[in-house]
PDB file of C-alpha atoms and ligand atoms in Angstrom:
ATOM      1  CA  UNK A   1      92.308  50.671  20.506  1.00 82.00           C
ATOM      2  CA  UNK A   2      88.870  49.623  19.724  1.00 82.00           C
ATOM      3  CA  UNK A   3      88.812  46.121  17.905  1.00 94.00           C
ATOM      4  CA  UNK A   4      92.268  46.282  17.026  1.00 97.00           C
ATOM      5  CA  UNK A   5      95.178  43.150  18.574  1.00 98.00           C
ATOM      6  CA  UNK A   6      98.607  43.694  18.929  1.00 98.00           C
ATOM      7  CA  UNK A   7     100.286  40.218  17.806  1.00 98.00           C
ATOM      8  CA  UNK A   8     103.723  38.968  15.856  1.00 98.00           C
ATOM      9  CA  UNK A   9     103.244  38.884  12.545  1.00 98.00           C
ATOM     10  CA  UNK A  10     103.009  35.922  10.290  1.00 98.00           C
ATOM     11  CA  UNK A  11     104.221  35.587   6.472  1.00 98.00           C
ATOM     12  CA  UNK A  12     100.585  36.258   5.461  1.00 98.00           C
ATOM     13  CA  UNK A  13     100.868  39.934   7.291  1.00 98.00           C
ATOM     14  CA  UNK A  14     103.922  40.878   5.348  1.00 98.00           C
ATOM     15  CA  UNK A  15     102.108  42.614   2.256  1.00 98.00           C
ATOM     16  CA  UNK A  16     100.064  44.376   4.921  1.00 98.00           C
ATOM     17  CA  UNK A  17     103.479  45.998   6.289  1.00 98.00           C
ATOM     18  CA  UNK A  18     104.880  46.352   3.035  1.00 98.00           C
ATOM     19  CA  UNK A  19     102.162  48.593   2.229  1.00 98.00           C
ATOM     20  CA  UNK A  20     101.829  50.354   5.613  1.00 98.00           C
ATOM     21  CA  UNK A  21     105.618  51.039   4.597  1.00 97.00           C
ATOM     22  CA  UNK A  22     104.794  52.421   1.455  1.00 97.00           C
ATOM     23  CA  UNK A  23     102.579  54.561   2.509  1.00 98.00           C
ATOM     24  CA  UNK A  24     104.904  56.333   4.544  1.00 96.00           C
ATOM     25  CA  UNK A  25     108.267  55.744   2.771  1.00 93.00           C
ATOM     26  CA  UNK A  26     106.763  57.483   0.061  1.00 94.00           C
ATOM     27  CA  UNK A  27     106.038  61.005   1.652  1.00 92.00           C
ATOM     28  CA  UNK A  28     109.614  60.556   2.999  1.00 88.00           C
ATOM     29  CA  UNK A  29     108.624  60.081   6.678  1.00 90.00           C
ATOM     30  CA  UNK A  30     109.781  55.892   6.703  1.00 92.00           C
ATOM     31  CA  UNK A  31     112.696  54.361   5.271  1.00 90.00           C
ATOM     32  CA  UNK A  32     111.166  52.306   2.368  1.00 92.00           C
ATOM     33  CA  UNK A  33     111.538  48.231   2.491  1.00 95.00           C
ATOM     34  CA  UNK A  34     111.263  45.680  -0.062  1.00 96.00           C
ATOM     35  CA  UNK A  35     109.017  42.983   0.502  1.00 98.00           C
ATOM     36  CA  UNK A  36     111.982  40.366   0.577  1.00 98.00           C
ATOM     37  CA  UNK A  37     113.762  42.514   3.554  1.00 97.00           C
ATOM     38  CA  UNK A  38     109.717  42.267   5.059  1.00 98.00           C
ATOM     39  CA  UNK A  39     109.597  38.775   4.618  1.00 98.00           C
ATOM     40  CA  UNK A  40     113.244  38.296   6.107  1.00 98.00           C
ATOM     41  CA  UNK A  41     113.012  39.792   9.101  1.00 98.00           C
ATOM     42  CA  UNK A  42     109.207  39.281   9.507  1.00 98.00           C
ATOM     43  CA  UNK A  43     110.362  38.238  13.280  1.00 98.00           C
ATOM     44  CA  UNK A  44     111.190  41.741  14.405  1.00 98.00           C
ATOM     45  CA  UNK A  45     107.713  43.398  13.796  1.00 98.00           C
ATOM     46  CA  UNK A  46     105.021  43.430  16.158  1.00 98.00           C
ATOM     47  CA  UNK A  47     101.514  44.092  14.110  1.00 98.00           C
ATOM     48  CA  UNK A  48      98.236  45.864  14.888  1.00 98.00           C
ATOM     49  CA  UNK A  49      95.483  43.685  13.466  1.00 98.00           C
ATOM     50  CA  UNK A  50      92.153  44.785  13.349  1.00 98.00           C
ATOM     51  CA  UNK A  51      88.942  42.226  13.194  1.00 96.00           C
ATOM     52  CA  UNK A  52      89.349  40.898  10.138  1.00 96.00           C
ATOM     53  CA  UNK A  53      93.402  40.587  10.499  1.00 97.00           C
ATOM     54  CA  UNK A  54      93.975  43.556   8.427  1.00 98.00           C
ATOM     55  CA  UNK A  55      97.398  45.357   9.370  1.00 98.00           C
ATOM     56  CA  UNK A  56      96.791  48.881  10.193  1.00 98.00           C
ATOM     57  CA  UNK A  57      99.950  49.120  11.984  1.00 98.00           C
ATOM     58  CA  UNK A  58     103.546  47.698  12.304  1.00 98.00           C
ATOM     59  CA  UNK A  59     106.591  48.205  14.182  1.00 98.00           C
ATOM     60  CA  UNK A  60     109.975  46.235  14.285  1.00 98.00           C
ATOM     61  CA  UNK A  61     112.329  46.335  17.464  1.00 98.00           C
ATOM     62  CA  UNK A  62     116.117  45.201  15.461  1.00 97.00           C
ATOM     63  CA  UNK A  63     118.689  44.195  18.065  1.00 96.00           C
ATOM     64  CA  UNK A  64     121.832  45.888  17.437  1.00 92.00           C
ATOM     65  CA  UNK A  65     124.344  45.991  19.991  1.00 90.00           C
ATOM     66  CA  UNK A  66     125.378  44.000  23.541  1.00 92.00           C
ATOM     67  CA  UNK A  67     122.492  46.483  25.335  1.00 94.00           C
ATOM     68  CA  UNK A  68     121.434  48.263  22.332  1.00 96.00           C
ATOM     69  CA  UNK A  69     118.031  47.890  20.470  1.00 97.00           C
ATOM     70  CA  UNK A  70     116.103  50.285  17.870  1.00 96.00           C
ATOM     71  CA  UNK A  71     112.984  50.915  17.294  1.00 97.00           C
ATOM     72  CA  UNK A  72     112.073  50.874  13.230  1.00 96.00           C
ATOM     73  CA  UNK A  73     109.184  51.121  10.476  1.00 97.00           C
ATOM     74  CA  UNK A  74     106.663  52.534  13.082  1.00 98.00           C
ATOM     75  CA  UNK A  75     103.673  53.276  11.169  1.00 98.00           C
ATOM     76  CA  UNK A  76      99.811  53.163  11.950  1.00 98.00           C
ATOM     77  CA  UNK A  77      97.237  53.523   9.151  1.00 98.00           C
ATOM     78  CA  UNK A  78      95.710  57.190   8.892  1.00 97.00           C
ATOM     79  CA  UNK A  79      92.483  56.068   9.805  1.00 97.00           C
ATOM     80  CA  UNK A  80      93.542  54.275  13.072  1.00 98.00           C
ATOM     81  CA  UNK A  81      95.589  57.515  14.533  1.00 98.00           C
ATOM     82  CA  UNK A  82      94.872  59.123  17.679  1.00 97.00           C
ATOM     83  CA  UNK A  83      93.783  55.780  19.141  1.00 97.00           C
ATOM     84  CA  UNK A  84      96.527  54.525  21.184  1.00 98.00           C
ATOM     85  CA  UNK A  85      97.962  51.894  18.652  1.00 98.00           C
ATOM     86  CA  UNK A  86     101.374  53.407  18.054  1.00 98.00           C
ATOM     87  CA  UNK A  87     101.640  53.677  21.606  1.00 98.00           C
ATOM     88  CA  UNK A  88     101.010  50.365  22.043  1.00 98.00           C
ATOM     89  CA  UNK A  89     103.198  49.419  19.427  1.00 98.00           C
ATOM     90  CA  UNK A  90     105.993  51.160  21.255  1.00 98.00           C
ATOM     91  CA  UNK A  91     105.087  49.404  24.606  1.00 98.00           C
ATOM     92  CA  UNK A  92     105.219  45.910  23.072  1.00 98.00           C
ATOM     93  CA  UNK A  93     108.690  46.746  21.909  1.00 98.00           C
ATOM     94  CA  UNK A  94     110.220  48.456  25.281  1.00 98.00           C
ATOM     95  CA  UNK A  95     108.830  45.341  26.948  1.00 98.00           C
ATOM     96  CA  UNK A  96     110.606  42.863  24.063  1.00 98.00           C
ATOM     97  CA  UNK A  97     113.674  44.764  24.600  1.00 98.00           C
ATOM     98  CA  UNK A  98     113.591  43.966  28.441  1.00 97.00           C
ATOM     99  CA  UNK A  99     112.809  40.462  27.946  1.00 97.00           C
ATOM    100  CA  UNK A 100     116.124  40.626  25.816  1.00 97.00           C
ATOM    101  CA  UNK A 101     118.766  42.327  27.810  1.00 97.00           C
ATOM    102  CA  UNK A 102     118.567  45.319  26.375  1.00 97.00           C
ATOM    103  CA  UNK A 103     119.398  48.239  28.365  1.00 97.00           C
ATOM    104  CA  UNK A 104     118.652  50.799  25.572  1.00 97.00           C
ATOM    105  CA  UNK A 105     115.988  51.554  23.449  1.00 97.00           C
ATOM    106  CA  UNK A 106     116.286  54.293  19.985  1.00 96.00           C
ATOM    107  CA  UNK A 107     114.931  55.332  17.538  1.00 96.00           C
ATOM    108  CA  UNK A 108     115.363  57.768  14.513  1.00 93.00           C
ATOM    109  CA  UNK A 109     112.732  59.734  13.756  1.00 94.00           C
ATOM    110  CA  UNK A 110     110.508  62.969  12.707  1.00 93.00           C
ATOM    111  CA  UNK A 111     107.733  62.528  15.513  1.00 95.00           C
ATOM    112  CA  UNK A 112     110.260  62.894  17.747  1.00 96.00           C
ATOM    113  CA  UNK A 113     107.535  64.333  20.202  1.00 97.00           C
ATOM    114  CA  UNK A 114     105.568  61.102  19.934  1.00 98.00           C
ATOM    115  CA  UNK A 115     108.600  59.536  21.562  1.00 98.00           C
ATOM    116  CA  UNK A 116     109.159  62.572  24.235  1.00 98.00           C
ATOM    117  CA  UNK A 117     105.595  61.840  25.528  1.00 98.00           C
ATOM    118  CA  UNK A 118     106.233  57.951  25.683  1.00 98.00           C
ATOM    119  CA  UNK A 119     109.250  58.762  27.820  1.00 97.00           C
ATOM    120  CA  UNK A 120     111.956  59.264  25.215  1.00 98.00           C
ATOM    121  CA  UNK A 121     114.524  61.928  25.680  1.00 97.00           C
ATOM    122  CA  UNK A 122     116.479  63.361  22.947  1.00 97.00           C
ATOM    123  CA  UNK A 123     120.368  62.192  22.107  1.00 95.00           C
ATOM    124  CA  UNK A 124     122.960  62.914  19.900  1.00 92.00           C
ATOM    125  CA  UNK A 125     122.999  60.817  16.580  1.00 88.00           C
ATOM    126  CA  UNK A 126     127.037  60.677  17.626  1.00 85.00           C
ATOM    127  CA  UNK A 127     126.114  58.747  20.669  1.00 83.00           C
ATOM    128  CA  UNK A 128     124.945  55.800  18.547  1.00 83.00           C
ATOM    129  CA  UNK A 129     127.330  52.800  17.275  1.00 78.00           C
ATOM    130  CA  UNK A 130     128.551  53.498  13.889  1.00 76.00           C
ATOM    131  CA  UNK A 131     126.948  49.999  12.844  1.00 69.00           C
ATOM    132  CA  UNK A 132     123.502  51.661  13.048  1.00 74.00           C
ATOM    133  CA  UNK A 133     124.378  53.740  10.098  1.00 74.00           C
ATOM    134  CA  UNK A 134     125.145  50.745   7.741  1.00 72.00           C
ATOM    135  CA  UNK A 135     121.631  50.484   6.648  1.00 71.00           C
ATOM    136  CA  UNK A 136     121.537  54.368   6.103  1.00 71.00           C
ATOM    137  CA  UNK A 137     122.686  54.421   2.608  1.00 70.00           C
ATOM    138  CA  UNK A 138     119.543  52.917   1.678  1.00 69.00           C
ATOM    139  CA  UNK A 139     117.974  56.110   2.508  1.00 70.00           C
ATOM    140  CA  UNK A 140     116.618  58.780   0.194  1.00 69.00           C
ATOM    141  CA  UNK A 141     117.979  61.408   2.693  1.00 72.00           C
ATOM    142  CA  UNK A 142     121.045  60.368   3.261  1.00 70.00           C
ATOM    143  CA  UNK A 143     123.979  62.012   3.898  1.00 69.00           C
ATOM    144  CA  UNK A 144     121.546  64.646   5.081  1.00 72.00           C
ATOM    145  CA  UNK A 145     119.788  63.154   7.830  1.00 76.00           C
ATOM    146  CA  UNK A 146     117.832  65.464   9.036  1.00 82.00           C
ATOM    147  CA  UNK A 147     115.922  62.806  11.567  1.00 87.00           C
ATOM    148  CA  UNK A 148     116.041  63.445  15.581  1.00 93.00           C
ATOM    149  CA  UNK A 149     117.515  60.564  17.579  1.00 94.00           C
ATOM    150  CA  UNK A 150     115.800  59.827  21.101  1.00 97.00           C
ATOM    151  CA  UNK A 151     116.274  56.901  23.647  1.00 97.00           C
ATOM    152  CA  UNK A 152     115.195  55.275  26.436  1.00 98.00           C
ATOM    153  CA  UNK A 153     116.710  53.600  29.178  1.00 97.00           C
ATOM    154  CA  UNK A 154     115.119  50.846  30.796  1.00 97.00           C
ATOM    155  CA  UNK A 155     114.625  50.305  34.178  1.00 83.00           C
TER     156      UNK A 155
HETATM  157  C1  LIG B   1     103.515  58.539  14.852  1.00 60.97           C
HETATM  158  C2  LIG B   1     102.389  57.497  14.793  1.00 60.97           C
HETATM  159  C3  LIG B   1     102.994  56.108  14.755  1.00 60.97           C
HETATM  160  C4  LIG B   1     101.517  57.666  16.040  1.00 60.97           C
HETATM  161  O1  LIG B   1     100.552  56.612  16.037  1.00 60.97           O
HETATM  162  P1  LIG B   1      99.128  56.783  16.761  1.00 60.97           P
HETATM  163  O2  LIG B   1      98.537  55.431  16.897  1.00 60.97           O
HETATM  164  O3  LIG B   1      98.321  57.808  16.072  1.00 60.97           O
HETATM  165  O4  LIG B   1      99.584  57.347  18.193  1.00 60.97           O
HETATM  166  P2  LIG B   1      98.838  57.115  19.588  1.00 60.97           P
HETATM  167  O5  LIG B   1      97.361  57.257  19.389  1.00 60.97           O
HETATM  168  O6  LIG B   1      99.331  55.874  20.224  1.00 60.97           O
HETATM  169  O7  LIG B   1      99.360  58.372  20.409  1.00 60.97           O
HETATM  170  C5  LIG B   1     100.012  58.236  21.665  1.00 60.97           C
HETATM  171  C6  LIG B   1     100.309  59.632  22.161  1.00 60.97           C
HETATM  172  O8  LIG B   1     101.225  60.298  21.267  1.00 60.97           O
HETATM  173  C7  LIG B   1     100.658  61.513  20.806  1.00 60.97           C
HETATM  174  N1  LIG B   1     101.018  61.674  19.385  1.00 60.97           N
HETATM  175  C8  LIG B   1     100.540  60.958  18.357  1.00 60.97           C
HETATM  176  N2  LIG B   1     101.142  61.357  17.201  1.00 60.97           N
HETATM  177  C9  LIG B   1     101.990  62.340  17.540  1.00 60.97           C
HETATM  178  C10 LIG B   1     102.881  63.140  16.792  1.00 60.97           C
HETATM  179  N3  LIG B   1     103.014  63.021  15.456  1.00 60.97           N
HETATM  180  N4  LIG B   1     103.617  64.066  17.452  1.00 60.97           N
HETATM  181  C11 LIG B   1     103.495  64.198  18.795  1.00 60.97           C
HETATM  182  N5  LIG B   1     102.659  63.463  19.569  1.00 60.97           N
HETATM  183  C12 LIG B   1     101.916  62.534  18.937  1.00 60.97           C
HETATM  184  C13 LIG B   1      99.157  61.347  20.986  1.00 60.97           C
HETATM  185  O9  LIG B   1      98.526  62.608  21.130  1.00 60.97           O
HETATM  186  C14 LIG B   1      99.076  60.522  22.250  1.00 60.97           C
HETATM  187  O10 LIG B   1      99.267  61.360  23.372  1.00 60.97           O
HETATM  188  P3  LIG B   1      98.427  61.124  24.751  1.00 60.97           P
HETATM  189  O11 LIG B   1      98.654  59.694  25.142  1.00 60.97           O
HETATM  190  O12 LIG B   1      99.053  62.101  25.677  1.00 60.97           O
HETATM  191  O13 LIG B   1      97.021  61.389  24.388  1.00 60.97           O
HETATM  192  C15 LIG B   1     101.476  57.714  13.555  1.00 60.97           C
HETATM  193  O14 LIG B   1     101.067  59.062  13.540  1.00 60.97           O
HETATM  194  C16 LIG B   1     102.156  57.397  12.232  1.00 60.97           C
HETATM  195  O15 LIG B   1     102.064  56.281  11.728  1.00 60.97           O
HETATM  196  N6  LIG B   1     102.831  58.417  11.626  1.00 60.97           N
HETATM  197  C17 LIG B   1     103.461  58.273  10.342  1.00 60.97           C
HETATM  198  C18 LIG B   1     104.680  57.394  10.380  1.00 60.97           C
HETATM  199  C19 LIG B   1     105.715  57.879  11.361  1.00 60.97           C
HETATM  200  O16 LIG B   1     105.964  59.069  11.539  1.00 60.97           O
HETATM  201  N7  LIG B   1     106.368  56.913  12.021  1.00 60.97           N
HETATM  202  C20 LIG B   1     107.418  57.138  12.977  1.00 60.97           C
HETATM  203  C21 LIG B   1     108.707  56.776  12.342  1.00 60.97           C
HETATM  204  S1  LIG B   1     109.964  56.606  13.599  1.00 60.97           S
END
């Protein structure tokens, strides 16, 4: 990961993942967030800081169920990919999740095989609680989700 830390963001990082989120929202591969939802839940995101505490990459791990957590807003800055950050990302969230209770870990996504190679298998989108949809009418694909759902259990 060269120079770059993995650490919880502070209100100071939340333009950073506002416009990490942007980035990405707006080729349609993210849902988009506004920077008051950012600086809301600021305390689900882990961020990728490089030297000069620039975020090149965020994550946020959102509780959502008695053993239940998912995995949202995973994004790492063009320049930073291929360098084990979103990886790391991921890892900092499984082990969050753990620390937690949780029992499940999911995400909806279109790099599905990013997930498959960090030990994700695929699931049905039915298999999920129907509260994980409520934030789903905020999205510009919705009702046609066309995003693959994978999981992990945790050991
Ligand atoms: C997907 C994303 C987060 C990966 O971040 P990254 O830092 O480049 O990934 P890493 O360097 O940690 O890669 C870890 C592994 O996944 C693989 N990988 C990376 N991107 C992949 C992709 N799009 N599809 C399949 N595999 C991928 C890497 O080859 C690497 O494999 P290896 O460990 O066997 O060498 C990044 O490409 C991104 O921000 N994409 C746009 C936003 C997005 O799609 N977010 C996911 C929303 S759920």
């Amino acid at each position: 990961m060269g120079n770059v830390t993995i650490i919880k963001p502070s209100l100071k990082h939340a333009q950073g993942i506002k416009d990490l989120i942007d980035f990405y929202s707006q080729r349609r591969i993210v849902l988009p967030r506004s920077i008051a939802d950012i600086y809301e839940k600021i305390r689900i995101f882990w961020v990728a800081v490089d030297e000069e505490g620039t975020v090149v990459g965020c994550v946020g791990l959102q509780f959502c169920w008695n053993d239940l957590a998912e995995i949202k807003s995973l994004a790492v800055r063009e320049d930073y990919h291929g360098k084990g950050i979103g990886r790391t990302l991921v890892e900092y969230c499984l082990a969050e999740a753990r620390e937690f209770g949780a029992r499940k870990v999911f995400a909806l996504t279109y790099v599905s095989d990013f997930f498959k190679n960090l030990g994700f298998v695929s699931i049905s989108k039915d298999d999920l609680p129907h509260k994980v949809w409520s934030e789903c009418i905020n999205c510009q694909h919705f009702p046609n989700c066309d995003e693959e759902a994978v999981e992990m259990i945790l050991s």
